[in-house]
Structures are given as structure tokens and as C-alpha cells.
Coordinates of C-alpha atoms and ligand atoms in Angstrom, one line a residue:
M1 CA -0.9 8.7 12.4
N2 CA -4.3 6.5 11.9
S3 CA -6.1 5.2 14.9
S4 CA -5.6 2.2 16.2
P5 CA -8.2 -0.1 15.4
F6 CA -7.9 -1.4 18.7
E7 CA -8.5 1.9 20.6
G8 CA -11.5 1.1 23.2
L9 CA -10.8 -2.0 23.6
K10 CA -10.0 -3.9 27.3
F11 CA -6.4 -5.6 27.5
W12 CA -4.9 -7.8 30.3
M13 CA -1.4 -7.1 31.3
D14 CA -0.1 -8.9 33.8
G15 CA -2.7 -9.7 36.0
K16 CA -4.2 -6.7 35.5
F17 CA -7.1 -4.8 33.3
T18 CA -6.3 -2.5 31.6
D19 CA -7.8 0.4 29.0
Y20 CA -6.3 0.8 25.1
S21 CA -4.6 4.6 26.4
Q22 CA -2.9 2.8 29.9
A23 CA -1.8 -0.9 27.7
K24 CA 1.4 0.6 26.8
I25 CA 4.9 -0.9 27.0
S26 CA 8.8 0.8 26.6
V27 CA 10.3 1.1 23.6
N28 CA 13.6 -0.6 24.9
S29 CA 11.8 -3.7 25.9
H30 CA 13.4 -6.7 25.1
S31 CA 11.0 -7.8 22.7
L32 CA 11.0 -5.2 20.7
H33 CA 14.5 -4.9 20.1
Y34 CA 15.3 -8.6 19.5
G35 CA 12.3 -10.4 18.2
L36 CA 12.1 -12.7 21.6
G37 CA 8.6 -13.5 22.5
A38 CA 5.7 -16.1 22.1
F39 CA 2.3 -15.7 21.5
E40 CA -1.0 -17.6 20.7
G41 CA -3.9 -16.6 18.2
I42 CA -7.2 -18.3 19.9
R43 CA -11.0 -17.7 18.1
C44 CA -13.9 -17.8 20.5
Y45 CA -17.4 -18.7 18.6
K46 CA -20.6 -18.2 19.1
T47 CA -22.1 -21.9 20.0
N48 CA -25.6 -22.9 19.1
S49 CA -27.0 -22.3 22.1
G50 CA -26.2 -18.3 22.0
K51 CA -23.1 -18.7 24.6
S52 CA -19.6 -17.9 23.2
A53 CA -17.1 -21.1 23.1
I54 CA -13.5 -20.5 23.3
F55 CA -12.1 -23.7 20.9
R56 CA -9.3 -25.6 21.8
L57 CA -7.7 -23.4 25.2
D58 CA -6.0 -25.5 26.8
E59 CA -4.2 -26.3 23.5
H60 CA -3.4 -23.2 23.1
I61 CA -1.6 -22.7 26.5
E62 CA 0.0 -25.7 26.2
R63 CA 1.6 -24.7 23.3
L64 CA 2.7 -21.2 24.4
F65 CA 4.1 -22.6 27.9
K66 CA 5.7 -25.1 25.4
S67 CA 7.2 -22.2 23.1
C68 CA 9.0 -20.2 26.0
Q69 CA 10.3 -24.1 27.5
I70 CA 11.5 -24.1 24.1
L71 CA 13.0 -20.6 24.4
Q72 CA 13.6 -20.5 27.4
I73 CA 11.7 -17.6 28.4
P74 CA 11.2 -17.8 32.2
V75 CA 7.0 -17.2 33.4
N76 CA 5.5 -16.2 36.2
F77 CA 2.1 -16.7 35.9
S78 CA 0.8 -20.1 36.0
E79 CA -1.1 -22.4 32.1
K80 CA -4.2 -21.8 34.4
E81 CA -3.6 -18.1 35.3
V82 CA -3.6 -17.2 31.3
A83 CA -6.2 -19.1 30.0
G84 CA -8.3 -17.6 32.9
A85 CA -7.6 -14.5 31.6
C86 CA -8.1 -15.8 28.1
V87 CA -11.9 -16.5 29.5
D88 CA -11.9 -13.0 30.6
I89 CA -11.0 -10.3 28.1
V90 CA -14.0 -12.0 26.0
K91 CA -16.3 -11.0 28.7
K92 CA -14.9 -8.0 29.5
N93 CA -15.0 -6.5 25.9
G94 CA -18.6 -8.1 25.6
F95 CA -17.9 -10.0 22.6
E96 CA -19.7 -13.1 21.7
E97 CA -17.4 -14.0 18.9
C98 CA -13.1 -12.9 18.5
Y99 CA -9.9 -13.6 18.2
I100 CA -8.0 -13.9 21.4
R101 CA -3.8 -13.2 21.4
P102 CA -2.4 -13.6 24.0
I103 CA 1.4 -12.9 24.1
I104 CA 4.8 -13.6 26.0
Y105 CA 7.6 -10.6 25.8
I106 CA 10.7 -9.0 27.0
G107 CA 10.1 -5.6 29.2
D108 CA 13.0 -3.6 29.9
A109 CA 13.8 -3.8 33.4
G110 CA 16.9 -6.6 33.0
G111 CA 18.0 -3.8 30.1
L112 CA 19.0 -3.8 26.7
G113 CA 21.2 -6.2 24.8
I114 CA 22.2 -10.3 23.5
F115 CA 22.0 -11.6 27.0
I116 CA 19.8 -11.9 28.9
K117 CA 20.8 -12.0 32.5
H118 CA 17.2 -11.0 34.3
F119 CA 14.1 -11.9 32.7
D120 CA 12.1 -9.3 32.7
T121 CA 9.1 -11.4 31.6
R122 CA 5.9 -9.9 30.5
V123 CA 2.5 -11.2 30.4
A124 CA -0.7 -9.7 28.0
V125 CA -4.1 -11.0 26.2
S126 CA -6.0 -8.6 24.2
A127 CA -9.0 -9.9 22.2
W128 CA -10.3 -8.0 19.0
K129 CA -13.1 -9.2 15.8
W130 CA -11.2 -11.2 13.4
G131 CA -13.7 -12.0 11.2
A132 CA -12.6 -14.7 8.0
Y133 CA -8.8 -13.9 7.2
L134 CA -8.3 -14.4 4.2
G135 CA -11.9 -13.2 3.0
E136 CA -14.9 -14.6 3.3
E137 CA -15.5 -15.1 -0.9
A138 CA -11.9 -17.3 0.0
M139 CA -13.5 -19.3 2.0
K140 CA -16.6 -20.2 0.0
K141 CA -14.9 -20.2 -3.9
G142 CA -10.1 -20.9 -2.7
I143 CA -7.5 -18.8 -2.5
K144 CA -4.4 -18.7 -5.4
A145 CA -1.7 -19.2 -3.7
R146 CA 2.5 -19.1 -4.7
V147 CA 5.2 -21.1 -3.2
S148 CA 8.0 -18.7 -1.8
S149 CA 11.2 -17.9 -3.4
Y150 CA 11.4 -17.1 0.7
A151 CA 12.5 -20.8 2.4
R152 CA 11.5 -21.8 5.9
F153 CA 13.7 -21.6 8.2
H154 CA 15.8 -24.6 9.6
V155 CA 14.9 -26.7 12.2
N156 CA 18.3 -25.3 13.8
T157 CA 17.7 -21.6 12.9
F158 CA 14.5 -21.7 14.1
M159 CA 12.4 -23.8 16.8
G160 CA 9.6 -24.3 14.6
M161 CA 7.5 -26.2 17.1
S162 CA 7.6 -22.8 18.9
K163 CA 5.3 -20.1 17.9
A164 CA 7.9 -17.3 18.5
T165 CA 7.4 -13.7 17.7
G166 CA 10.8 -13.0 15.5
Q167 CA 9.9 -15.8 13.6
Y168 CA 7.5 -14.5 11.7
I169 CA 9.5 -11.8 9.9
N170 CA 10.3 -15.0 7.7
S171 CA 5.9 -15.0 7.3
I172 CA 6.0 -11.5 6.6
L173 CA 7.8 -11.8 3.7
A174 CA 6.7 -14.3 2.2
K175 CA 3.6 -13.0 2.4
K176 CA 4.0 -9.7 1.4
E177 CA 6.2 -11.1 -2.1
A178 CA 2.2 -13.4 -2.9
I179 CA 0.8 -10.5 -2.2
S180 CA 2.9 -8.2 -4.6
S181 CA 2.4 -10.7 -7.3
G182 CA -1.5 -11.3 -7.1
C183 CA -1.9 -14.0 -5.3
D184 CA -3.8 -14.2 -1.7
E185 CA -0.6 -16.3 0.2
A186 CA 2.4 -18.2 0.0
I187 CA 3.4 -21.6 0.8
M188 CA 7.3 -22.1 1.7
L189 CA 9.6 -25.2 1.0
D190 CA 12.3 -26.3 4.0
T191 CA 15.6 -25.1 3.0
S192 CA 15.7 -29.0 1.1
G193 CA 13.2 -27.9 -1.1
F194 CA 10.0 -29.9 0.3
V195 CA 6.9 -28.3 1.2
C196 CA 6.4 -27.0 4.8
E197 CA 3.5 -24.9 5.6
A198 CA 1.9 -21.4 4.5
S199 CA 2.8 -18.3 6.4
G200 CA 0.6 -18.7 8.4
E201 CA -1.3 -22.1 8.2
N202 CA -0.5 -24.5 7.8
I203 CA -1.2 -27.2 4.3
F204 CA -2.9 -30.3 3.3
V205 CA -3.3 -32.3 -0.2
Y206 CA -5.8 -34.7 -1.3
S207 CA -5.0 -37.2 -3.9
N208 CA -6.1 -40.8 -5.3
G209 CA -8.5 -40.6 -1.7
N210 CA -6.0 -40.1 1.0
I211 CA -4.6 -36.9 2.8
K212 CA -1.2 -35.8 3.4
T213 CA 0.5 -33.4 5.1
P214 CA 4.2 -32.1 5.9
P215 CA 5.1 -33.9 9.8
L216 CA 5.9 -31.4 12.5
S217 CA 9.3 -31.8 12.2
S218 CA 9.4 -28.9 9.8
V219 CA 6.4 -27.7 10.3
L220 CA 4.1 -25.5 13.7
P221 CA 2.1 -27.9 15.3
G222 CA -1.4 -26.3 14.4
I223 CA -4.3 -27.4 16.6
T224 CA -6.6 -26.1 14.0
R225 CA -3.8 -29.1 12.1
A226 CA -4.4 -31.4 15.1
S227 CA -8.4 -31.2 15.0
V228 CA -8.7 -31.5 11.4
I229 CA -6.7 -34.7 11.2
E230 CA -8.9 -35.5 14.3
I231 CA -11.7 -35.1 12.1
M232 CA -10.6 -36.4 9.3
K233 CA -9.6 -40.5 10.3
N234 CA -13.0 -40.4 12.3
D235 CA -15.5 -38.9 10.3
M236 CA -14.7 -39.0 7.3
G237 CA -13.4 -42.1 6.5
L238 CA -10.2 -40.8 5.3
E239 CA -6.8 -41.4 5.8
V240 CA -4.5 -39.2 6.5
M241 CA -0.7 -39.6 6.1
E242 CA 2.1 -37.1 7.7
E243 CA 5.1 -36.7 5.1
R244 CA 7.2 -35.0 2.8
L245 CA 5.0 -33.4 0.4
T246 CA 7.6 -31.9 -2.5
R247 CA 6.1 -29.1 -4.8
D248 CA 5.0 -31.0 -8.2
E249 CA 2.8 -33.0 -5.6
L250 CA 0.3 -29.5 -5.0
Y251 CA 0.4 -28.9 -9.0
I252 CA -1.4 -32.0 -9.6
A253 CA -3.4 -32.3 -6.8
E254 CA -6.6 -32.9 -7.0
E255 CA -7.8 -30.3 -4.0
V256 CA -5.3 -28.4 -1.6
F257 CA -6.7 -26.2 1.5
L258 CA -4.9 -24.3 4.3
T259 CA -5.4 -24.5 8.4
G260 CA -5.2 -21.9 10.6
T261 CA -7.0 -20.5 13.6
A262 CA -7.4 -17.4 11.6
A263 CA -7.9 -19.0 8.8
E264 CA -10.2 -21.8 10.0
V265 CA -10.4 -24.5 6.5
T266 CA -9.3 -22.4 3.6
P267 CA -9.8 -24.1 0.2
V268 CA -7.1 -23.1 -2.5
R269 CA -7.9 -23.1 -6.4
E270 CA -4.5 -22.4 -7.6
I271 CA -1.0 -22.3 -7.1
D272 CA 1.6 -20.9 -9.4
D273 CA -0.9 -20.3 -12.5
R274 CA -1.8 -23.7 -11.8
K275 CA -5.4 -24.4 -11.4
I276 CA -5.7 -27.2 -8.9
G277 CA -8.3 -30.3 -9.5
K278 CA -11.1 -27.9 -11.0
G279 CA -9.3 -24.7 -10.3
S280 CA -12.3 -24.2 -7.2
A281 CA -13.1 -25.3 -4.0
G282 CA -12.5 -28.5 -3.3
K283 CA -15.7 -30.8 -1.9
I284 CA -13.3 -32.6 0.9
A285 CA -12.6 -29.0 2.0
L286 CA -15.8 -27.8 2.0
E287 CA -17.3 -30.8 3.7
L288 CA -14.2 -30.3 6.4
Q289 CA -15.1 -27.2 6.6
D290 CA -18.5 -27.4 7.6
K291 CA -17.9 -30.3 9.9
F292 CA -15.3 -28.1 11.6
F293 CA -17.9 -25.2 12.0
K294 CA -20.2 -27.3 13.3
I295 CA -18.2 -28.5 15.7
A296 CA -16.3 -25.2 16.8
K297 CA -20.8 -24.1 17.6
G298 CA -20.9 -26.2 19.6
G299 CA -23.1 -28.8 17.4
N300 CA -21.4 -31.8 17.8
K301 CA -21.6 -33.8 20.9
K302 CA -18.6 -36.4 20.6
Y303 CA -16.3 -32.9 20.5
E304 CA -17.5 -31.2 23.3
K305 CA -14.7 -31.4 24.9
W306 CA -13.0 -28.6 22.9
L307 CA -14.6 -25.9 23.8
T308 CA -14.3 -23.8 26.8
Y309 CA -17.7 -21.9 27.5
V310 CA -17.3 -17.7 29.0
R311 CA -20.2 -17.7 30.8
Ligands
PPE401 N1 1.7 -21.8 10.5 C1 2.0 -21.2 10.9 C2 3.4 -20.4 10.7 C3 0.8 -20.2 11.6 O1 1.4 -18.8 12.3 C4 -0.3 -20.7 11.9 C5 -0.9 -20.0 13.0 C6 -0.2 -21.9 11.9 C7 0.8 -22.9 10.6 C8 -2.0 -22.5 11.8 O2 -1.6 -22.9 13.3 P1 -3.4 -22.8 14.4 O3 -3.4 -21.7 14.0 O4 -2.2 -23.6 15.7 O5 -3.8 -24.4 13.9 N2 -1.3 -18.5 12.9 C9 -2.3 -17.9 13.7 C10 -2.1 -16.4 13.2 C11 -2.5 -15.6 12.0 C12 -1.2 -14.1 12.4 O6 -1.8 -13.2 11.0 O7 -1.5 -13.9 13.0 C13 -3.2 -18.1 13.6 O8 -3.7 -18.5 12.7 O9 -3.4 -17.4 14.4

């Protein structure tokens, strides 16, 4: 077996710090068998002052607890405690920049079986270095995407507002299919055929001077999505419409771009063998990317409220 990329790192598990060798869970963890759990992905950036800052930590922790509310998972830690663990895990590992992954899952104390009589809820936080999600070149030149043959789940199948672990099987299948067909990312339609989001990103379209993105009823309420909507409205004079989008609107758009904690702001240059705009990264996407990184790195006073400094 290959060695783990997480070897040597410190983990936070149920209130205590532990080494990689001790950060283990039971083979009969309920979440492993049935996929009930909730997680977050959060980035920490090195700011211009040299200090590290976590981007929109409170909003991520709030969404994590909302996911548990939707999924009916009782949690024994407070939002403040989990947020504190996120700050501490950066310090413990001595990272200047990293990706932070809190996860709430079910252990084995309640046994197995679909009906959970006794919730053995566990909370863990880890962190690691994660560069550009779709590659450095993708950030500058844009990616090639395909519309997936897998539909995003109906709102009454899974509930998209929760960042539930098991829901990602749908994303994994779509992503694998996209890569196998020579693309970088999958764009997913809902069961009525309208555009939802990518396997791990929200999607935006620029046409005729306006920005459009699918409404929250069908997508994960992305924190990067909310951030870029605010930046485009306040600082780029763009109107952002949260409306249903069709597949052909993507093909004729001047620009398409994806947003997410991992993917940050990634331009799309091609979808289903059709060039988008000029077939390169769009101007709006690149300007937005620049503004986004400036904010995340503490270069814009107006958005300091989004940063939690790690001291
Ligand atoms: N949609 C989906 C399905 C999704 O997974 C993400 C994040 C987003 C939208 C954007 O949400 P936000 O990060 O709050 O802006 N995907 C996470 C997991 C990626 C992974 O491969 O793991 C992420 O970006 O951290």
C-alpha cells in the first residue's frame, strides 16, 4: 500500500489533538457503511502582513451545523468549539496556508443498522496543504468541462443545502466520467435538465453584461458563491441574477466560471467541445479571481470581516 499523504500531521478528534498514527476510526463506524455525515472545506491563506487568516470561518461552521440540523445529527460540541479547533489545527501543524476539513460523523457505539437509536456522533478536524484544485494552469487558462450524464439529485432525494458526505458519490461518479473523457470537470444538470453546479463548485455565466447563477434551491449554498456575488455587485458594478440556467446558455455565454473553496475562482474555456467566448479564460473571471485573492490575503480593508487571523 502507498503511504498516506496525511502521515506526520496532527489531527483534532473529539476535543483532543492526536498524531496521524492514533487518528483512527472503527471499521464499523456507522458513517462508513451508510454515508451519513457532514463536512466542510475551509481555506487558510497567508496574508500580506505575514499572518495567516482563515477565510469566512464562521460562515463555514454555521453551514456545518445547519447540515447537521437538516440531517438530524445531534452534535456534542458547540460551533465555537469546532471553530476554535479549526484555528488550533493550523497552529498545531505550523501551516502558513492550508485547507481545513472539519467532519461530523457517526461512530460504532450505536451499532449498525439504518435506524440510529443511539447517536455516537464524532467530530474531527484535519488540515493539509492543498494547492490549486484544478491546477495552476487552470487558474490562468481555464478548464475544459463536460455536462455529466449523471443528474444532480432531485431536491427530495438528497437535500442540497447540506454538505453531506454520502451525497458526494454523485460528484465522484460525474468527476470520474469527466476525467475519463479528457475533461477537467463535470457540470451537472438537475432532474429537469437545468444547470445546477459542478462536481465540487458553483457555476456562473457572464452574458450581455450580466452574471447569472442557478438559485439556491438546487445547489450547495457555496460560501465562495456568496462572496463573489458580493464582490461582483459591490466592486465590479455587475448585476447578478440567481435564475435557472439551461445547457445552451452555457454554450453561448461570453464567459463561464466555477467557484468553490478548493477551486477558488476557476475560468472555464470549453464545454462539450464548444469554445466558451474566445476559448480562453474570460476577463471578468480573471478580474474576479484577482479581487478574491486580494481579499483572502488581507489586501482589502472592506472585507477584513471575512478573515479570522491565526495567532
Ligand atoms: N458545490 C459543491 C457540490 C461543492 O462540493 C462545493 C465545495 C461547492 C459547491 C462550493 O462551496 P464553497 O466551498 O462553500 O464555496 N466543494 C468542496 C469539496 C471539494 C473536494 O474535492 O473535497 C470544497 O471546495 O472545499
